[in-house]
Amino acid sequence: MVGVDLAAAVGVAVAMGAAVVNVDDGASLHALAIAIGQAWAHEVQHALRAAHREIIGPWPGTLREARTRVYIGVRKRLAHGLIDELAQVANVAARRGWQAVRVTDPEP
């Protein structure tokens, strides 16, 4: 299984647009999907802060965006079902990262 430090490094690489390491086993793909999601959440948060906007409300990302990020991040051909599974993992990781820093929307 990929260590936390490698997963974090891969996440940063994905966020910075760098080449991603090749991974072959399911555990590595799962760890990579988590890193992709964490990097995605960080990227959205950074963009909002740079625009002097609050991090508020529910996670704004979609599964379609997650699929695209996984497809780009993995850089190898995978079955559609596996990409969908990894996209869900990435989306959950991004949502968790978002929820850790967001504020509750004061308007219902």
Coordinates of C-alpha atoms in Angstrom, one line a residue:
M1 CA 0.0 0.0 0.0
V2 CA 1.2 3.5 -0.7
G3 CA 2.4 5.4 2.4
V4 CA 0.7 8.6 3.5
D5 CA 3.8 10.7 2.5
L6 CA 3.8 9.3 -1.1
A7 CA 0.0 9.8 -1.3
A8 CA 0.4 13.4 -0.2
A9 CA 3.3 13.9 -2.7
V10 CA 1.2 12.5 -5.5
G11 CA -1.7 14.8 -4.5
V12 CA 0.6 17.8 -4.7
A13 CA 1.9 16.6 -8.0
V14 CA -1.6 16.3 -9.4
A15 CA -2.5 19.7 -8.1
M16 CA 0.6 21.2 -9.7
G17 CA 0.0 19.4 -13.0
A18 CA 3.1 17.3 -12.8
A19 CA 3.4 13.8 -14.1
V20 CA 1.9 11.2 -11.9
V21 CA 3.7 7.9 -10.9
N22 CA 2.5 4.7 -12.5
V23 CA 0.5 2.5 -10.2
D24 CA -0.5 -1.1 -10.8
D25 CA -2.3 -2.5 -7.8
G26 CA -5.8 -1.7 -6.4
A27 CA -4.4 -0.4 -3.1
S28 CA -2.1 2.1 -4.9
L29 CA -4.9 3.2 -7.2
H30 CA -7.2 3.7 -4.1
A31 CA -4.4 5.8 -2.4
L32 CA -3.9 7.8 -5.6
A33 CA -7.6 8.5 -5.8
I34 CA -7.6 9.8 -2.2
A35 CA -4.6 12.0 -3.0
I36 CA -6.3 13.3 -6.1
G37 CA -9.4 14.2 -4.0
Q38 CA -7.4 15.9 -1.3
A39 CA -5.4 17.9 -3.9
W40 CA -8.7 18.9 -5.6
A41 CA -10.2 20.2 -2.4
H42 CA -7.0 22.1 -1.6
E43 CA -7.0 23.6 -5.2
V44 CA -10.7 24.8 -4.9
Q45 CA -10.0 26.2 -1.4
H46 CA -6.9 28.0 -2.6
A47 CA -8.7 29.5 -5.6
L48 CA -11.5 30.8 -3.4
R49 CA -9.1 32.3 -0.9
A50 CA -7.2 33.9 -3.7
A51 CA -10.4 35.5 -4.9
H52 CA -11.2 36.6 -1.3
R53 CA -14.2 34.4 -1.1
E54 CA -15.4 32.3 1.8
I55 CA -15.3 28.5 1.8
I56 CA -18.9 28.0 2.6
G57 CA -21.7 25.5 2.0
P58 CA -21.5 22.0 0.5
W59 CA -18.7 20.6 -1.6
P60 CA -19.1 22.2 -5.1
G61 CA -17.4 19.4 -7.0
T62 CA -19.2 16.8 -9.1
L63 CA -18.6 13.1 -9.9
R64 CA -18.0 14.1 -13.5
E65 CA -15.2 16.4 -12.5
A66 CA -13.8 13.6 -10.2
R67 CA -13.8 11.1 -13.1
T68 CA -11.8 13.6 -15.2
R69 CA -9.3 14.2 -12.5
V70 CA -8.9 10.5 -11.9
Y71 CA -8.5 9.8 -15.6
I72 CA -5.8 12.5 -15.9
G73 CA -4.1 11.6 -12.6
V74 CA -3.8 7.8 -13.2
R75 CA -2.5 8.2 -16.8
K76 CA -3.2 4.7 -17.8
R77 CA -6.2 2.9 -19.4
L78 CA -8.6 1.6 -16.8
A79 CA -12.0 -0.1 -17.1
H80 CA -15.0 2.4 -16.8
G81 CA -16.2 0.7 -13.7
L82 CA -12.8 1.2 -12.0
I83 CA -12.6 4.8 -13.0
D84 CA -16.1 5.3 -11.6
E85 CA -15.1 3.6 -8.3
L86 CA -11.9 5.7 -8.0
A87 CA -13.9 8.9 -8.9
Q88 CA -16.2 8.2 -6.0
V89 CA -13.2 7.7 -3.7
A90 CA -11.7 11.0 -4.9
N91 CA -15.0 12.8 -4.5
V92 CA -15.4 11.6 -0.9
A93 CA -11.8 12.6 -0.1
A94 CA -12.4 16.0 -1.6
R95 CA -15.7 16.5 0.2
R96 CA -14.0 15.5 3.5
G97 CA -11.2 18.0 2.9
W98 CA -13.8 20.7 2.1
Q99 CA -15.9 20.0 5.2
A100 CA -12.9 20.2 7.4
V101 CA -12.5 23.9 6.6
R102 CA -15.8 25.2 5.4
V103 CA -18.2 27.4 7.3
T104 CA -21.9 26.7 7.6
D105 CA -24.0 28.6 5.1
P106 CA -25.9 31.2 7.2
E107 CA -28.7 31.2 4.6
P108 CA -30.9 28.1 4.5

